[in-house]
mmCIF file of C-alpha atoms and ligand atoms in Angstrom:
data_model
loop_
_atom_site.group_PDB
_atom_site.id
_atom_site.type_symbol
_atom_site.label_atom_id
_atom_site.label_comp_id
_atom_site.label_asym_id
_atom_site.label_seq_id
_atom_site.Cartn_x
_atom_site.Cartn_y
_atom_site.Cartn_z
ATOM 1 C CA MET F 1 0.000 0.000 0.000
ATOM 2 C CA GLU F 2 0.934 3.645 -0.302
ATOM 3 C CA ARG F 3 3.100 4.560 2.674
ATOM 4 C CA ASN F 4 3.203 7.911 4.381
ATOM 5 C CA ARG F 5 6.785 8.864 3.576
ATOM 6 C CA ILE F 6 7.465 11.263 6.382
ATOM 7 C CA LEU F 7 6.447 8.912 9.202
ATOM 8 C CA ASN F 8 7.714 5.696 7.629
ATOM 9 C CA THR F 9 10.417 4.376 9.947
ATOM 10 C CA ASP F 10 12.300 2.658 7.096
ATOM 11 C CA LEU F 11 15.561 4.272 6.077
ATOM 12 C CA SER F 12 15.000 6.627 3.143
ATOM 13 C CA GLY F 13 17.689 7.760 0.697
ATOM 14 C CA GLU F 14 17.956 11.106 2.463
ATOM 15 C CA ASP F 15 18.445 9.382 5.832
ATOM 16 C CA VAL F 16 21.276 7.256 4.470
ATOM 17 C CA ALA F 17 23.021 10.411 3.264
ATOM 18 C CA SER F 18 22.526 12.427 6.434
ATOM 19 C CA GLU F 19 22.032 9.908 9.257
ATOM 20 C CA GLY F 20 25.748 9.304 9.121
ATOM 21 C CA SER F 21 26.566 12.881 10.035
ATOM 22 C CA LEU F 22 23.940 13.040 12.816
ATOM 23 C CA ARG F 23 24.784 9.670 14.323
ATOM 24 C CA PRO F 24 26.713 9.677 17.569
ATOM 25 C CA ASN F 25 30.102 7.922 17.458
ATOM 26 C CA THR F 26 30.420 7.089 21.151
ATOM 27 C CA LEU F 27 28.189 5.898 23.978
ATOM 28 C CA LYS F 28 28.771 9.250 25.688
ATOM 29 C CA GLU F 29 27.189 11.136 22.792
ATOM 30 C CA TYR F 30 24.326 8.642 22.510
ATOM 31 C CA ILE F 31 21.136 9.961 24.100
ATOM 32 C CA GLY F 32 18.578 7.605 25.731
ATOM 33 C CA GLN F 33 18.471 3.771 26.053
ATOM 34 C CA GLU F 34 20.139 4.176 29.446
ATOM 35 C CA LYS F 35 19.887 0.500 30.426
ATOM 36 C CA VAL F 36 21.361 -0.712 27.130
ATOM 37 C CA LYS F 37 24.185 1.838 27.329
ATOM 38 C CA LYS F 38 25.043 0.881 30.909
ATOM 39 C CA ASN F 39 25.171 -2.814 29.989
ATOM 40 C CA LEU F 40 27.209 -2.281 26.844
ATOM 41 C CA LYS F 41 29.702 -0.020 28.595
ATOM 42 C CA ILE F 42 30.456 -2.689 31.201
ATOM 43 C CA PHE F 43 30.840 -5.475 28.634
ATOM 44 C CA ILE F 44 32.952 -3.309 26.299
ATOM 45 C CA ASP F 45 35.241 -2.169 29.127
ATOM 46 C CA ALA F 46 35.624 -5.741 30.415
ATOM 47 C CA ALA F 47 36.418 -7.115 26.940
ATOM 48 C CA LYS F 48 38.962 -4.341 26.396
ATOM 49 C CA MET F 49 40.605 -5.057 29.777
ATOM 50 C CA ARG F 50 40.946 -8.729 28.850
ATOM 51 C CA GLY F 51 42.108 -7.849 25.355
ATOM 52 C CA GLU F 52 39.381 -10.052 23.883
ATOM 53 C CA PRO F 53 36.643 -9.419 21.344
ATOM 54 C CA LEU F 54 33.264 -8.462 22.791
ATOM 55 C CA ASP F 55 30.723 -11.294 23.096
ATOM 56 C CA HIS F 56 28.034 -11.446 20.373
ATOM 57 C CA VAL F 57 25.278 -8.862 20.854
ATOM 58 C CA LEU F 58 21.612 -9.126 19.861
ATOM 59 C CA LEU F 59 19.624 -5.877 19.622
ATOM 60 C CA TYR F 60 15.885 -6.036 19.131
ATOM 61 C CA GLY F 61 12.976 -3.627 19.014
ATOM 62 C CA PRO F 62 10.958 -1.490 16.597
ATOM 63 C CA PRO F 63 12.751 0.138 13.600
ATOM 64 C CA GLY F 64 14.505 3.490 13.821
ATOM 65 C CA LEU F 65 15.528 3.255 17.494
ATOM 66 C CA GLY F 66 19.289 3.053 16.933
ATOM 67 C CA LYS F 67 20.321 -0.563 16.351
ATOM 68 C CA THR F 68 22.711 0.300 13.501
ATOM 69 C CA THR F 69 24.030 3.289 15.446
ATOM 70 C CA LEU F 70 24.832 1.074 18.436
ATOM 71 C CA ALA F 71 26.667 -1.427 16.211
ATOM 72 C CA ARG F 72 28.803 1.454 14.886
ATOM 73 C CA ILE F 73 29.480 2.660 18.406
ATOM 74 C CA ILE F 74 30.514 -0.831 19.555
ATOM 75 C CA ALA F 75 33.075 -1.051 16.727
ATOM 76 C CA TYR F 76 34.266 2.508 17.390
ATOM 77 C CA ASP F 77 34.631 1.945 21.149
ATOM 78 C CA MET F 78 36.410 -1.369 20.642
ATOM 79 C CA GLY F 79 38.716 0.366 18.146
ATOM 80 C CA THR F 80 37.814 -2.098 15.385
ATOM 81 C CA THR F 81 36.154 -2.055 11.984
ATOM 82 C CA LEU F 82 32.431 -2.460 11.268
ATOM 83 C CA LYS F 83 31.062 -4.492 8.374
ATOM 84 C CA SER F 84 27.288 -4.297 7.797
ATOM 85 C CA VAL F 85 25.174 -6.763 5.860
ATOM 86 C CA SER F 86 21.456 -7.307 5.487
ATOM 87 C CA GLY F 87 20.414 -10.810 6.624
ATOM 88 C CA PRO F 88 18.087 -11.710 3.748
ATOM 89 C CA ALA F 89 20.594 -10.450 1.121
ATOM 90 C CA ILE F 90 23.054 -13.262 1.912
ATOM 91 C CA GLU F 91 21.875 -16.276 -0.057
ATOM 92 C CA HIS F 92 24.515 -18.971 0.507
ATOM 93 C CA PRO F 93 26.593 -20.100 3.485
ATOM 94 C CA GLY F 94 29.746 -19.620 1.374
ATOM 95 C CA GLU F 95 28.870 -15.977 0.827
ATOM 96 C CA MET F 96 28.520 -15.347 4.563
ATOM 97 C CA LEU F 97 31.717 -17.235 5.393
ATOM 98 C CA GLY F 98 33.497 -15.197 2.696
ATOM 99 C CA VAL F 99 32.367 -11.978 4.377
ATOM 100 C CA ILE F 100 33.533 -13.200 7.794
ATOM 101 C CA ASN F 101 36.833 -14.526 6.466
ATOM 102 C CA LYS F 102 37.763 -11.090 5.141
ATOM 103 C CA LEU F 103 37.425 -9.547 8.617
ATOM 104 C CA SER F 104 40.129 -9.330 11.285
ATOM 105 C CA ASN F 105 40.053 -10.529 14.888
ATOM 106 C CA GLY F 106 37.855 -8.228 16.971
ATOM 107 C CA ASP F 107 35.995 -6.701 14.007
ATOM 108 C CA VAL F 108 32.242 -6.210 14.273
ATOM 109 C CA LEU F 109 29.894 -7.844 11.781
ATOM 110 C CA PHE F 110 26.466 -6.215 11.876
ATOM 111 C CA ILE F 111 23.657 -8.364 10.468
ATOM 112 C CA ASP F 112 20.422 -6.451 10.072
ATOM 113 C CA GLU F 113 17.108 -8.340 9.963
ATOM 114 C CA ILE F 114 18.883 -11.395 11.300
ATOM 115 C CA HIS F 115 15.556 -13.209 11.731
ATOM 116 C CA ARG F 116 15.357 -13.383 7.934
ATOM 117 C CA LEU F 117 18.621 -15.299 7.392
ATOM 118 C CA ASP F 118 18.446 -18.222 4.992
ATOM 119 C CA ARG F 119 18.270 -21.448 7.000
ATOM 120 C CA GLN F 120 21.568 -22.861 5.713
ATOM 121 C CA VAL F 121 23.314 -19.531 6.208
ATOM 122 C CA GLU F 122 22.004 -19.490 9.763
ATOM 123 C CA GLU F 123 23.284 -23.003 10.410
ATOM 124 C CA ALA F 124 26.733 -22.008 9.174
ATOM 125 C CA MET F 125 26.677 -19.173 11.702
ATOM 126 C CA TYR F 126 26.473 -21.531 14.678
ATOM 127 C CA SER F 127 30.103 -22.710 14.573
ATOM 128 C CA ALA F 128 31.297 -19.366 13.185
ATOM 129 C CA MET F 129 29.889 -17.727 16.332
ATOM 130 C CA GLU F 130 30.828 -20.420 18.813
ATOM 131 C CA ASP F 131 34.192 -21.823 17.661
ATOM 132 C CA PHE F 132 35.162 -19.197 15.059
ATOM 133 C CA SER F 133 35.419 -21.960 12.480
ATOM 134 C CA ALA F 134 33.419 -23.598 9.704
ATOM 135 C CA ASP F 135 33.319 -27.083 8.210
ATOM 136 C CA ILE F 136 32.791 -26.840 4.504
ATOM 137 C CA ILE F 137 32.921 -29.207 1.554
ATOM 138 C CA ILE F 138 35.074 -28.120 -1.353
ATOM 139 C CA GLY F 139 34.998 -29.580 -4.833
ATOM 140 C CA LYS F 140 32.270 -31.727 -6.357
ATOM 141 C CA GLY F 141 31.579 -35.453 -6.661
ATOM 142 C CA GLU F 142 34.472 -37.872 -6.098
ATOM 143 C CA THR F 143 37.087 -35.167 -5.625
ATOM 144 C CA SER F 144 35.098 -33.325 -2.966
ATOM 145 C CA ARG F 145 36.547 -33.216 0.543
ATOM 146 C CA PRO F 146 35.638 -31.597 3.815
ATOM 147 C CA ILE F 147 37.884 -28.898 5.194
ATOM 148 C CA HIS F 148 37.969 -27.219 8.555
ATOM 149 C CA LEU F 149 38.223 -23.471 8.057
ATOM 150 C CA LYS F 150 39.493 -21.232 10.836
ATOM 151 C CA LEU F 151 37.700 -17.885 10.917
ATOM 152 C CA PRO F 152 38.612 -14.602 12.632
ATOM 153 C CA ARG F 153 37.271 -14.041 16.156
ATOM 154 C CA ILE F 154 34.613 -11.478 15.357
ATOM 155 C CA THR F 155 31.823 -9.886 17.356
ATOM 156 C CA LEU F 156 28.488 -10.476 15.709
ATOM 157 C CA VAL F 157 25.906 -7.757 16.317
ATOM 158 C CA GLY F 158 22.506 -8.994 15.197
ATOM 159 C CA ALA F 159 19.501 -6.704 14.826
ATOM 160 C CA THR F 160 15.880 -7.703 14.542
ATOM 161 C CA THR F 161 12.463 -6.182 14.993
ATOM 162 C CA ARG F 162 11.204 -9.607 16.056
ATOM 163 C CA ALA F 163 13.229 -11.454 18.688
ATOM 164 C CA GLY F 164 10.434 -14.032 18.807
ATOM 165 C CA MET F 165 11.182 -15.048 15.200
ATOM 166 C CA LEU F 166 14.762 -16.100 15.981
ATOM 167 C CA THR F 167 15.392 -19.816 16.325
ATOM 168 C CA ALA F 168 16.535 -20.946 19.783
ATOM 169 C CA PRO F 169 19.998 -22.164 18.622
ATOM 170 C CA LEU F 170 20.764 -18.758 17.117
ATOM 171 C CA ARG F 171 19.343 -16.739 19.993
ATOM 172 C CA ASP F 172 21.273 -18.830 22.524
ATOM 173 C CA ARG F 173 24.583 -17.953 20.872
ATOM 174 C CA PHE F 174 24.285 -14.265 21.779
ATOM 175 C CA GLY F 175 25.946 -13.485 25.112
ATOM 176 C CA VAL F 176 24.414 -10.020 25.312
ATOM 177 C CA VAL F 177 20.731 -9.497 24.478
ATOM 178 C CA ASN F 178 19.264 -5.999 24.631
ATOM 179 C CA ARG F 179 15.820 -4.682 23.864
ATOM 180 C CA LEU F 180 15.594 -1.102 22.599
ATOM 181 C CA GLU F 181 12.685 0.964 23.915
ATOM 182 C CA PHE F 182 10.848 3.939 22.468
ATOM 183 C CA TYR F 183 12.464 7.228 23.498
ATOM 184 C CA THR F 184 10.793 9.651 25.894
ATOM 185 C CA ASP F 185 9.710 13.092 24.664
ATOM 186 C CA GLN F 186 12.551 14.672 26.669
ATOM 187 C CA GLU F 187 15.151 12.357 25.132
ATOM 188 C CA LEU F 188 13.861 13.160 21.660
ATOM 189 C CA GLN F 189 13.927 16.863 22.472
ATOM 190 C CA THR F 190 17.610 16.519 23.394
ATOM 191 C CA ILE F 191 18.316 14.562 20.192
ATOM 192 C CA VAL F 192 16.550 17.234 18.103
ATOM 193 C CA LYS F 193 18.580 19.989 19.796
ATOM 194 C CA ARG F 194 21.809 18.075 19.183
ATOM 195 C CA SER F 195 20.935 17.439 15.504
ATOM 196 C CA ALA F 196 19.886 21.075 15.002
ATOM 197 C CA GLU F 197 23.266 22.174 16.275
ATOM 198 C CA LEU F 198 25.046 19.829 13.856
ATOM 199 C CA LEU F 199 22.842 21.076 10.999
ATOM 200 C CA GLU F 200 23.384 24.682 12.128
ATOM 201 C CA VAL F 201 19.672 25.333 12.526
ATOM 202 C CA SER F 202 18.417 27.713 15.198
ATOM 203 C CA ILE F 203 15.770 26.087 17.435
ATOM 204 C CA ASP F 204 14.385 26.888 20.887
ATOM 205 C CA ALA F 205 13.527 24.399 23.652
ATOM 206 C CA GLU F 206 9.760 24.445 22.941
ATOM 207 C CA GLY F 207 10.252 23.976 19.198
ATOM 208 C CA ALA F 208 12.536 20.995 19.841
ATOM 209 C CA MET F 209 10.033 19.509 22.301
ATOM 210 C CA GLU F 210 7.192 19.811 19.797
ATOM 211 C CA ILE F 211 9.190 17.919 17.148
ATOM 212 C CA GLY F 212 10.239 15.336 19.765
ATOM 213 C CA ARG F 213 6.647 14.789 20.945
ATOM 214 C CA ARG F 214 5.419 14.131 17.449
ATOM 215 C CA SER F 215 8.175 11.704 16.418
ATOM 216 C CA ARG F 216 6.606 8.384 17.437
ATOM 217 C CA GLY F 217 9.289 7.825 20.055
ATOM 218 C CA THR F 218 11.797 7.357 17.219
ATOM 219 C CA PRO F 219 15.021 9.358 16.620
ATOM 220 C CA ARG F 220 15.030 8.550 12.903
ATOM 221 C CA LEU F 221 11.670 10.315 12.573
ATOM 222 C CA ALA F 222 12.712 13.154 14.872
ATOM 223 C CA ASN F 223 15.691 13.917 12.639
ATOM 224 C CA ARG F 224 13.575 13.670 9.503
ATOM 225 C CA LEU F 225 10.871 15.963 10.917
ATOM 226 C CA LEU F 226 13.527 18.432 12.049
ATOM 227 C CA LYS F 227 14.730 18.776 8.445
ATOM 228 C CA ARG F 228 11.210 19.329 7.108
ATOM 229 C CA VAL F 229 10.416 21.889 9.812
ATOM 230 C CA ARG F 230 13.735 23.611 9.031
ATOM 231 C CA ASP F 231 12.657 23.891 5.364
ATOM 232 C CA TYR F 232 9.338 25.405 6.439
ATOM 233 C CA ALA F 233 11.041 27.863 8.809
ATOM 234 C CA GLN F 234 13.398 28.934 6.037
ATOM 235 C CA VAL F 235 10.754 29.519 3.391
ATOM 236 C CA ARG F 236 7.983 31.021 5.566
ATOM 237 C CA TYR F 237 9.979 32.654 8.352
ATOM 238 C CA ASP F 238 13.525 33.704 9.157
ATOM 239 C CA GLY F 239 14.836 30.153 9.536
ATOM 240 C CA ALA F 240 14.515 29.910 13.319
ATOM 241 C CA ILE F 241 12.358 27.080 14.716
ATOM 242 C CA THR F 242 10.056 28.115 17.552
ATOM 243 C CA LEU F 243 6.936 26.412 18.970
ATOM 244 C CA PRO F 244 4.436 28.125 16.611
ATOM 245 C CA VAL F 245 6.670 27.480 13.585
ATOM 246 C CA ALA F 246 7.091 23.794 14.530
ATOM 247 C CA ARG F 247 3.325 23.433 15.114
ATOM 248 C CA GLU F 248 2.405 24.974 11.798
ATOM 249 C CA ALA F 249 4.923 22.908 9.866
ATOM 250 C CA LEU F 250 3.957 19.624 11.548
ATOM 251 C CA ASN F 251 0.238 20.276 11.066
ATOM 252 C CA LEU F 252 0.932 20.860 7.394
ATOM 253 C CA LEU F 253 2.703 17.497 7.295
ATOM 254 C CA ASP F 254 -0.469 15.890 8.721
ATOM 255 C CA ILE F 255 1.239 14.584 11.846
ATOM 256 C CA ASP F 256 -1.036 14.740 14.842
ATOM 257 C CA THR F 257 -0.185 15.796 18.376
ATOM 258 C CA PHE F 258 0.527 12.193 19.442
ATOM 259 C CA GLY F 259 2.815 11.725 16.455
ATOM 260 C CA LEU F 260 0.345 9.318 14.825
ATOM 261 C CA ASP F 261 0.504 8.938 11.070
ATOM 262 C CA ALA F 262 -2.256 8.117 8.603
ATOM 263 C CA THR F 263 -1.878 4.343 9.112
ATOM 264 C CA ASP F 264 -1.978 4.627 12.911
ATOM 265 C CA ARG F 265 -5.179 6.640 12.661
ATOM 266 C CA LYS F 266 -6.628 4.210 10.138
ATOM 267 C CA ILE F 267 -6.029 1.354 12.590
ATOM 268 C CA LEU F 268 -7.831 3.212 15.382
ATOM 269 C CA GLU F 269 -10.698 4.221 13.100
ATOM 270 C CA MET F 270 -11.107 0.696 11.771
ATOM 271 C CA MET F 271 -11.219 -0.699 15.313
ATOM 272 C CA MET F 272 -13.764 1.934 16.300
ATOM 273 C CA ARG F 273 -16.085 1.817 13.329
ATOM 274 C CA THR F 274 -15.812 -1.582 11.629
ATOM 275 C CA PHE F 275 -15.247 -3.625 14.749
ATOM 276 C CA GLY F 276 -17.346 -1.435 17.046
ATOM 277 C CA GLY F 277 -14.578 -1.247 19.653
ATOM 278 C CA ARG F 278 -14.712 -5.013 20.298
ATOM 279 C CA PRO F 279 -11.426 -6.930 20.599
ATOM 280 C CA VAL F 280 -10.095 -7.935 17.188
ATOM 281 C CA GLY F 281 -7.406 -10.434 16.163
ATOM 282 C CA LEU F 282 -4.154 -9.141 14.696
ATOM 283 C CA ASP F 283 -4.558 -10.954 11.359
ATOM 284 C CA THR F 284 -8.125 -9.729 10.862
ATOM 285 C CA LEU F 285 -7.056 -6.192 11.623
ATOM 286 C CA ALA F 286 -4.084 -6.449 9.253
ATOM 287 C CA VAL F 287 -6.294 -7.613 6.367
ATOM 288 C CA SER F 288 -8.826 -4.862 7.010
ATOM 289 C CA ILE F 289 -6.248 -2.058 6.816
ATOM 290 C CA GLY F 290 -4.340 -3.690 3.942
ATOM 291 C CA GLU F 291 -1.087 -4.142 5.879
ATOM 292 C CA ASP F 292 1.085 -7.152 6.359
ATOM 293 C CA SER F 293 0.440 -8.605 9.835
ATOM 294 C CA GLY F 294 4.184 -8.680 10.608
ATOM 295 C CA THR F 295 4.456 -4.933 9.899
ATOM 296 C CA LEU F 296 1.358 -4.276 11.980
ATOM 297 C CA GLU F 297 2.828 -6.242 14.876
ATOM 298 C CA ASP F 298 6.402 -4.879 14.652
ATOM 299 C CA VAL F 299 5.937 -1.280 13.545
ATOM 300 C CA TYR F 300 2.468 0.027 14.381
ATOM 301 C CA GLU F 301 1.188 -1.929 17.347
ATOM 302 C CA PRO F 302 4.157 -1.391 19.723
ATOM 303 C CA PHE F 303 3.820 2.377 19.509
ATOM 304 C CA LEU F 304 0.026 2.384 19.871
ATOM 305 C CA ILE F 305 0.369 0.156 22.936
ATOM 306 C CA GLN F 306 3.166 2.277 24.381
ATOM 307 C CA ARG F 307 1.040 5.417 23.992
ATOM 308 C CA GLY F 308 -1.838 3.685 25.765
ATOM 309 C CA LEU F 309 -4.167 3.807 22.755
ATOM 310 C CA ILE F 310 -4.681 0.074 22.320
ATOM 311 C CA LYS F 311 -4.194 -2.881 24.631
ATOM 312 C CA ARG F 312 -3.714 -6.605 24.238
ATOM 313 C CA THR F 313 -6.509 -8.734 25.684
ATOM 314 C CA PRO F 314 -7.007 -12.515 25.631
ATOM 315 C CA ARG F 315 -9.586 -11.998 22.874
ATOM 316 C CA GLY F 316 -7.523 -9.690 20.675
ATOM 317 C CA ARG F 317 -6.540 -6.045 20.461
ATOM 318 C CA ALA F 318 -8.928 -3.555 22.064
ATOM 319 C CA LEU F 319 -9.182 0.243 22.173
ATOM 320 C CA THR F 320 -8.660 2.241 25.349
ATOM 321 C CA ALA F 321 -10.727 5.229 26.447
ATOM 322 C CA LEU F 322 -7.769 7.426 25.508
ATOM 323 C CA ALA F 323 -8.020 6.256 21.881
ATOM 324 C CA TYR F 324 -11.631 7.447 21.676
ATOM 325 C CA GLU F 325 -10.736 10.752 23.298
ATOM 326 C CA HIS F 326 -7.773 11.249 20.951
ATOM 327 C CA MET F 327 -9.914 10.569 17.898
ATOM 328 C CA GLY F 328 -12.643 12.918 19.190
ATOM 329 C CA VAL F 329 -15.228 10.135 19.523
ATOM 330 C CA PRO F 330 -17.364 9.746 22.696
ATOM 331 C CA VAL F 331 -16.136 6.853 24.853
ATOM 332 C CA PRO F 332 -18.788 4.053 24.717
ATOM 333 C CA GLU F 333 -20.279 3.058 28.062
ATOM 334 C CA ASP F 334 -19.597 -0.627 27.497
ATOM 335 C CA ILE F 335 -15.938 -0.121 26.533
ATOM 336 C CA TYR F 336 -14.106 -3.461 26.736
HETATM 337 N N1 ADE H 401 20.706 10.518 16.573
HETATM 338 C C1 ADE H 401 19.898 9.469 16.342
HETATM 339 N N2 ADE H 401 19.763 8.742 17.458
HETATM 340 C C2 ADE H 401 20.478 9.349 18.423
HETATM 341 C C3 ADE H 401 20.710 9.071 19.794
HETATM 342 N N3 ADE H 401 20.154 8.034 20.411
HETATM 343 N N4 ADE H 401 21.500 9.923 20.454
HETATM 344 C C4 ADE H 401 22.037 10.968 19.845
HETATM 345 N N5 ADE H 401 21.840 11.273 18.575
HETATM 346 C C5 ADE H 401 21.067 10.482 17.856
#
C-alpha cells in the first residue's frame, strides 16, 4: 500500500546520506536507552581489559531506534572495523563465510534483519559464532573433501524487529541481548537539539520539544521531521524554529499531536467503526487495513500500545478510552 513517507520508519535515501553525520560515534554522545548503554559499557570495558573481542550482541525492538548506530558505536569503542550486511541479502553459506573470512580478529559484523537469514546460512553461523570456524565441503563429486576453516574471532551484532522469530539455537549464541525501547519526549527533544546544532539550525527548547513529541518515540523520525520543519522555517519565516513554527509545519505534514501517522489513525478508526470497539485479532485487523500482519505487529502496534491507545486482551486487540478521546469520539459506556 501507499506509505506515508514522512512517518515511515524505514531508512530513506535522504536518511542514508545524512544519518551518518547526525549519528553519535560514542556511547557518551548517545542519548537515551540508558539500560542498554550501561550494559554495553560494562561489557565493552571488560572485553577491552581482557584484550578479547566483545561477546556477540543481539539488539531487538521497533525500527529506527538506533540498532545500527549502536553497532557502529561498539566497533568505534572497541577500536575495530564495522562491516554491515542485510540478513536476507546473503543467499549462501559460502557468501557469509566469505564476508567473515575477510574480517580481522575483533571486528564487528552487523547483520540487520537477522531473523530473515536463509536457514543454511544461519546453520553455518552456529560454529562461526561459537568456535570461530566452519566445516565446509570443497569440490564436487568424487574429488570433494571436507575442510575445517578457521575464521577470525569477530563480534556479531545482530539486529531484529522480532526477537520471537529467531530460532533458539541462534538466539542462545548471543551473550548479550538488549531490547531497545521507544524514546521519551525529553530524550527526543535533546536529540533534536543536538541534531539542530550539527545542521546549524536555530531552534528553541519548545520547538525541539514539539518535534520530539510528534516523532513516534523514534530518533530517525525526529531527525527527519527536524529537516522538514527547518525547510518550512526557512521559506515562511527567518529560519529559526520556535513552537508556533514547529506546530504549523507539523500540522501541514499531517502529523497529529501524538505523532500518529495516517496508518496509525486508520487502525484506530477501523477498530472503532468496523469492529465497534470489540477486541479484534491481529490478522483480521491487518487484512482490514491492507497491511502485512508482521508490519502491523512490529511497527504500528508497539507504539500504539506504548502510547496507551490500544491494549492486548485474551480476545484480541482492544481500544482504550484514551483512543476514543484522541480521535474525538465519545467513549462508549460498554468499553471493553
Ligand atoms: N541521533 C539518532 N539517534 C540518536 C541518539 N540516540 N542519540 C544521539 N543522537 C542520535
